[in-house]
Amino acid sequence: MKRTIKSLLLAVLITFAGTTSAFAHAKVLSTTPSAGSILTHWPSQVSIRFDEPILKLSGAVVDWAYVKNSQGRRVDTGNPKVSGAFLTVGLKSSAKSGKYSVQYRAVSDDGHPVSGIFTFVYLPSK
Ligand SMILES: [Cu+2]
């Protein structure tokens, strides 16, 4: 019991001690579509999978994801959904061939934001 309290205290101390916390916050495990992929079919959504549940605050937008075409126009439908370790945003129903970028930000359970960007190419088969 005492040991548990000690390690808890230690954990708290470490958390507040440094800017580079030893406690890893959420990392991206995979994305759908995957980064750098070439798609022949336009997906209905884009999702980012983290290694732990991400924070969801009602009434505050802390997690977001934008999908843009090469002209910088958004092709997502907005209002990304957070479900456990997944951040998902729907896409508009059709798109032109080209390169698309996905930019996202999510907040870890520990309150640290995690952001990133990746691209995929849409090249419909004729
Ligand atoms: Cu963290």
PDB file of C-alpha atoms and ligand atoms in Angstrom:
ATOM      1  CA  MET A   1       0.000   0.000   0.000  1.00  0.00           C
ATOM      2  CA  LYS A   2       2.729   2.425   1.016  1.00  0.00           C
ATOM      3  CA  ARG A   3       4.649   1.508  -2.054  1.00  0.00           C
ATOM      4  CA  THR A   4       1.697   2.383  -4.271  1.00  0.00           C
ATOM      5  CA  ILE A   5       1.414   5.807  -2.704  1.00  0.00           C
ATOM      6  CA  LYS A   6       5.125   6.390  -3.115  1.00  0.00           C
ATOM      7  CA  SER A   7       5.123   5.493  -6.767  1.00  0.00           C
ATOM      8  CA  LEU A   8       2.034   7.617  -7.264  1.00  0.00           C
ATOM      9  CA  LEU A   9       3.780  10.558  -5.684  1.00  0.00           C
ATOM     10  CA  LEU A  10       6.811   9.933  -7.810  1.00  0.00           C
ATOM     11  CA  ALA A  11       4.637   9.825 -10.894  1.00  0.00           C
ATOM     12  CA  VAL A  12       3.075  13.148  -9.965  1.00  0.00           C
ATOM     13  CA  LEU A  13       6.476  14.681  -9.323  1.00  0.00           C
ATOM     14  CA  ILE A  14       7.862  13.510 -12.624  1.00  0.00           C
ATOM     15  CA  THR A  15       4.780  14.793 -14.414  1.00  0.00           C
ATOM     16  CA  PHE A  16       5.273  18.277 -13.053  1.00  0.00           C
ATOM     17  CA  ALA A  17       9.052  18.228 -13.176  1.00  0.00           C
ATOM     18  CA  GLY A  18       9.869  18.405 -16.811  1.00  0.00           C
ATOM     19  CA  THR A  19       8.641  19.687 -20.092  1.00  0.00           C
ATOM     20  CA  THR A  20       9.792  16.471 -21.706  1.00  0.00           C
ATOM     21  CA  SER A  21       7.620  14.083 -19.786  1.00  0.00           C
ATOM     22  CA  ALA A  22       8.665  10.492 -19.531  1.00  0.00           C
ATOM     23  CA  PHE A  23       5.016   9.617 -19.842  1.00  0.00           C
ATOM     24  CA  ALA A  24       4.327   9.146 -23.463  1.00  0.00           C
ATOM     25  CA  HIS A  25       1.224  10.788 -24.763  1.00  0.00           C
ATOM     26  CA  ALA A  26      -0.864   9.461 -27.580  1.00  0.00           C
ATOM     27  CA  LYS A  27       0.995   8.399 -30.692  1.00  0.00           C
ATOM     28  CA  VAL A  28      -0.430   7.683 -34.071  1.00  0.00           C
ATOM     29  CA  LEU A  29      -0.510   3.957 -34.764  1.00  0.00           C
ATOM     30  CA  SER A  30      -2.021   4.066 -38.204  1.00  0.00           C
ATOM     31  CA  THR A  31      -4.214   6.075 -40.513  1.00  0.00           C
ATOM     32  CA  THR A  32      -6.866   5.117 -43.030  1.00  0.00           C
ATOM     33  CA  PRO A  33      -6.002   5.702 -45.808  1.00  0.00           C
ATOM     34  CA  SER A  34      -2.387   5.169 -44.877  1.00  0.00           C
ATOM     35  CA  ALA A  35       0.137   7.927 -45.365  1.00  0.00           C
ATOM     36  CA  GLY A  36       1.482   8.059 -48.895  1.00  0.00           C
ATOM     37  CA  SER A  37      -1.028   5.612 -50.285  1.00  0.00           C
ATOM     38  CA  ILE A  38      -2.487   5.780 -53.770  1.00  0.00           C
ATOM     39  CA  LEU A  39      -6.217   5.149 -53.879  1.00  0.00           C
ATOM     40  CA  THR A  40      -8.269   4.164 -56.895  1.00  0.00           C
ATOM     41  CA  HIS A  41     -11.526   4.595 -54.974  1.00  0.00           C
ATOM     42  CA  TRP A  42     -12.480   7.748 -53.155  1.00  0.00           C
ATOM     43  CA  PRO A  43     -12.913   6.933 -49.451  1.00  0.00           C
ATOM     44  CA  SER A  44     -15.967   7.998 -47.477  1.00  0.00           C
ATOM     45  CA  GLN A  45     -13.903   8.977 -44.470  1.00  0.00           C
ATOM     46  CA  VAL A  46     -10.445   9.428 -43.083  1.00  0.00           C
ATOM     47  CA  SER A  47      -9.478   8.115 -39.687  1.00  0.00           C
ATOM     48  CA  ILE A  48      -6.483   8.348 -37.455  1.00  0.00           C
ATOM     49  CA  ARG A  49      -5.839   5.669 -34.886  1.00  0.00           C
ATOM     50  CA  PHE A  50      -3.875   6.498 -31.754  1.00  0.00           C
ATOM     51  CA  ASP A  51      -2.314   4.135 -29.251  1.00  0.00           C
ATOM     52  CA  GLU A  52      -4.634   5.302 -26.488  1.00  0.00           C
ATOM     53  CA  PRO A  53      -8.036   6.953 -26.164  1.00  0.00           C
ATOM     54  CA  ILE A  54      -8.021  10.621 -26.974  1.00  0.00           C
ATOM     55  CA  LEU A  55      -9.693  13.306 -24.981  1.00  0.00           C
ATOM     56  CA  LYS A  56     -13.208  14.349 -25.783  1.00  0.00           C
ATOM     57  CA  LEU A  57     -14.578  17.526 -24.257  1.00  0.00           C
ATOM     58  CA  SER A  58     -18.198  18.347 -24.755  1.00  0.00           C
ATOM     59  CA  GLY A  59     -18.764  21.863 -25.977  1.00  0.00           C
ATOM     60  CA  ALA A  60     -15.131  22.466 -26.839  1.00  0.00           C
ATOM     61  CA  VAL A  61     -13.352  21.652 -30.047  1.00  0.00           C
ATOM     62  CA  VAL A  62     -10.053  20.167 -28.977  1.00  0.00           C
ATOM     63  CA  ASP A  63      -9.726  17.521 -31.652  1.00  0.00           C
ATOM     64  CA  TRP A  64      -9.930  18.281 -35.340  1.00  0.00           C
ATOM     65  CA  ALA A  65      -9.006  16.933 -38.732  1.00  0.00           C
ATOM     66  CA  TYR A  66      -9.030  18.704 -42.078  1.00  0.00           C
ATOM     67  CA  VAL A  67      -8.688  17.076 -45.445  1.00  0.00           C
ATOM     68  CA  LYS A  68      -7.659  19.408 -48.250  1.00  0.00           C
ATOM     69  CA  ASN A  69      -7.048  19.058 -51.947  1.00  0.00           C
ATOM     70  CA  SER A  70      -3.955  20.419 -53.660  1.00  0.00           C
ATOM     71  CA  GLN A  71      -5.671  23.801 -54.034  1.00  0.00           C
ATOM     72  CA  GLY A  72      -6.148  23.952 -50.295  1.00  0.00           C
ATOM     73  CA  ARG A  73      -9.900  23.484 -50.447  1.00  0.00           C
ATOM     74  CA  ARG A  74     -11.432  21.324 -47.791  1.00  0.00           C
ATOM     75  CA  VAL A  75     -13.034  18.108 -48.919  1.00  0.00           C
ATOM     76  CA  ASP A  76     -14.058  16.865 -45.487  1.00  0.00           C
ATOM     77  CA  THR A  77     -17.559  17.255 -44.132  1.00  0.00           C
ATOM     78  CA  GLY A  78     -16.408  18.719 -40.810  1.00  0.00           C
ATOM     79  CA  ASN A  79     -17.273  17.741 -37.250  1.00  0.00           C
ATOM     80  CA  PRO A  80     -14.763  14.948 -36.774  1.00  0.00           C
ATOM     81  CA  LYS A  81     -15.844  12.221 -34.393  1.00  0.00           C
ATOM     82  CA  VAL A  82     -13.803  10.953 -31.501  1.00  0.00           C
ATOM     83  CA  SER A  83     -14.389   7.382 -30.488  1.00  0.00           C
ATOM     84  CA  GLY A  84     -11.892   5.797 -28.143  1.00  0.00           C
ATOM     85  CA  ALA A  85      -8.541   5.924 -29.870  1.00  0.00           C
ATOM     86  CA  PHE A  86     -10.010   6.946 -33.231  1.00  0.00           C
ATOM     87  CA  LEU A  87     -10.427  10.383 -34.758  1.00  0.00           C
ATOM     88  CA  THR A  88     -12.589  10.171 -37.857  1.00  0.00           C
ATOM     89  CA  VAL A  89     -13.849  12.732 -40.319  1.00  0.00           C
ATOM     90  CA  GLY A  90     -16.217  12.165 -43.232  1.00  0.00           C
ATOM     91  CA  LEU A  91     -15.375  13.169 -46.782  1.00  0.00           C
ATOM     92  CA  LYS A  92     -17.466  14.813 -49.463  1.00  0.00           C
ATOM     93  CA  SER A  93     -18.871  12.239 -51.820  1.00  0.00           C
ATOM     94  CA  SER A  94     -16.674  12.854 -54.820  1.00  0.00           C
ATOM     95  CA  ALA A  95     -13.302  14.286 -55.614  1.00  0.00           C
ATOM     96  CA  LYS A  96     -10.946  14.889 -58.481  1.00  0.00           C
ATOM     97  CA  SER A  97      -7.766  12.935 -58.882  1.00  0.00           C
ATOM     98  CA  GLY A  98      -4.833  14.492 -57.113  1.00  0.00           C
ATOM     99  CA  LYS A  99      -2.964  14.788 -53.911  1.00  0.00           C
ATOM    100  CA  TYR A 100      -4.809  15.271 -50.632  1.00  0.00           C
ATOM    101  CA  SER A 101      -3.479  16.271 -47.267  1.00  0.00           C
ATOM    102  CA  VAL A 102      -4.866  15.374 -43.889  1.00  0.00           C
ATOM    103  CA  GLN A 103      -4.021  17.662 -41.015  1.00  0.00           C
ATOM    104  CA  TYR A 104      -5.102  16.718 -37.541  1.00  0.00           C
ATOM    105  CA  ARG A 105      -4.826  17.533 -33.911  1.00  0.00           C
ATOM    106  CA  ALA A 106      -5.976  15.488 -30.972  1.00  0.00           C
ATOM    107  CA  VAL A 107      -5.531  15.866 -27.265  1.00  0.00           C
ATOM    108  CA  SER A 108      -4.114  12.974 -25.284  1.00  0.00           C
ATOM    109  CA  ASP A 109      -5.676  11.802 -22.081  1.00  0.00           C
ATOM    110  CA  ASP A 110      -2.763  13.515 -20.309  1.00  0.00           C
ATOM    111  CA  GLY A 111      -3.748  16.819 -21.903  1.00  0.00           C
ATOM    112  CA  HIS A 112      -0.934  17.010 -24.433  1.00  0.00           C
ATOM    113  CA  PRO A 113      -1.939  17.834 -27.974  1.00  0.00           C
ATOM    114  CA  VAL A 114      -0.701  15.604 -30.744  1.00  0.00           C
ATOM    115  CA  SER A 115      -0.752  16.965 -34.254  1.00  0.00           C
ATOM    116  CA  GLY A 116       0.438  15.883 -37.624  1.00  0.00           C
ATOM    117  CA  ILE A 117      -0.081  15.865 -41.322  1.00  0.00           C
ATOM    118  CA  PHE A 118       0.016  13.204 -44.008  1.00  0.00           C
ATOM    119  CA  THR A 119      -0.920  12.932 -47.624  1.00  0.00           C
ATOM    120  CA  PHE A 120      -2.480  10.425 -49.961  1.00  0.00           C
ATOM    121  CA  VAL A 121      -3.114  10.408 -53.673  1.00  0.00           C
ATOM    122  CA  TYR A 122      -6.407   9.735 -55.362  1.00  0.00           C
ATOM    123  CA  LEU A 123      -5.912   8.264 -58.810  1.00  0.00           C
ATOM    124  CA  PRO A 124      -9.165   6.746 -60.057  1.00  0.00           C
ATOM    125  CA  SER A 125      -8.771   3.913 -62.539  1.00  0.00           C
ATOM    126  CA  LYS A 126     -10.335   4.574 -65.924  1.00  0.00           C
TER     127      LYS A 126
HETATM  128 CU    CU B   1       1.712  13.619 -23.024  1.00  0.00          CU
END
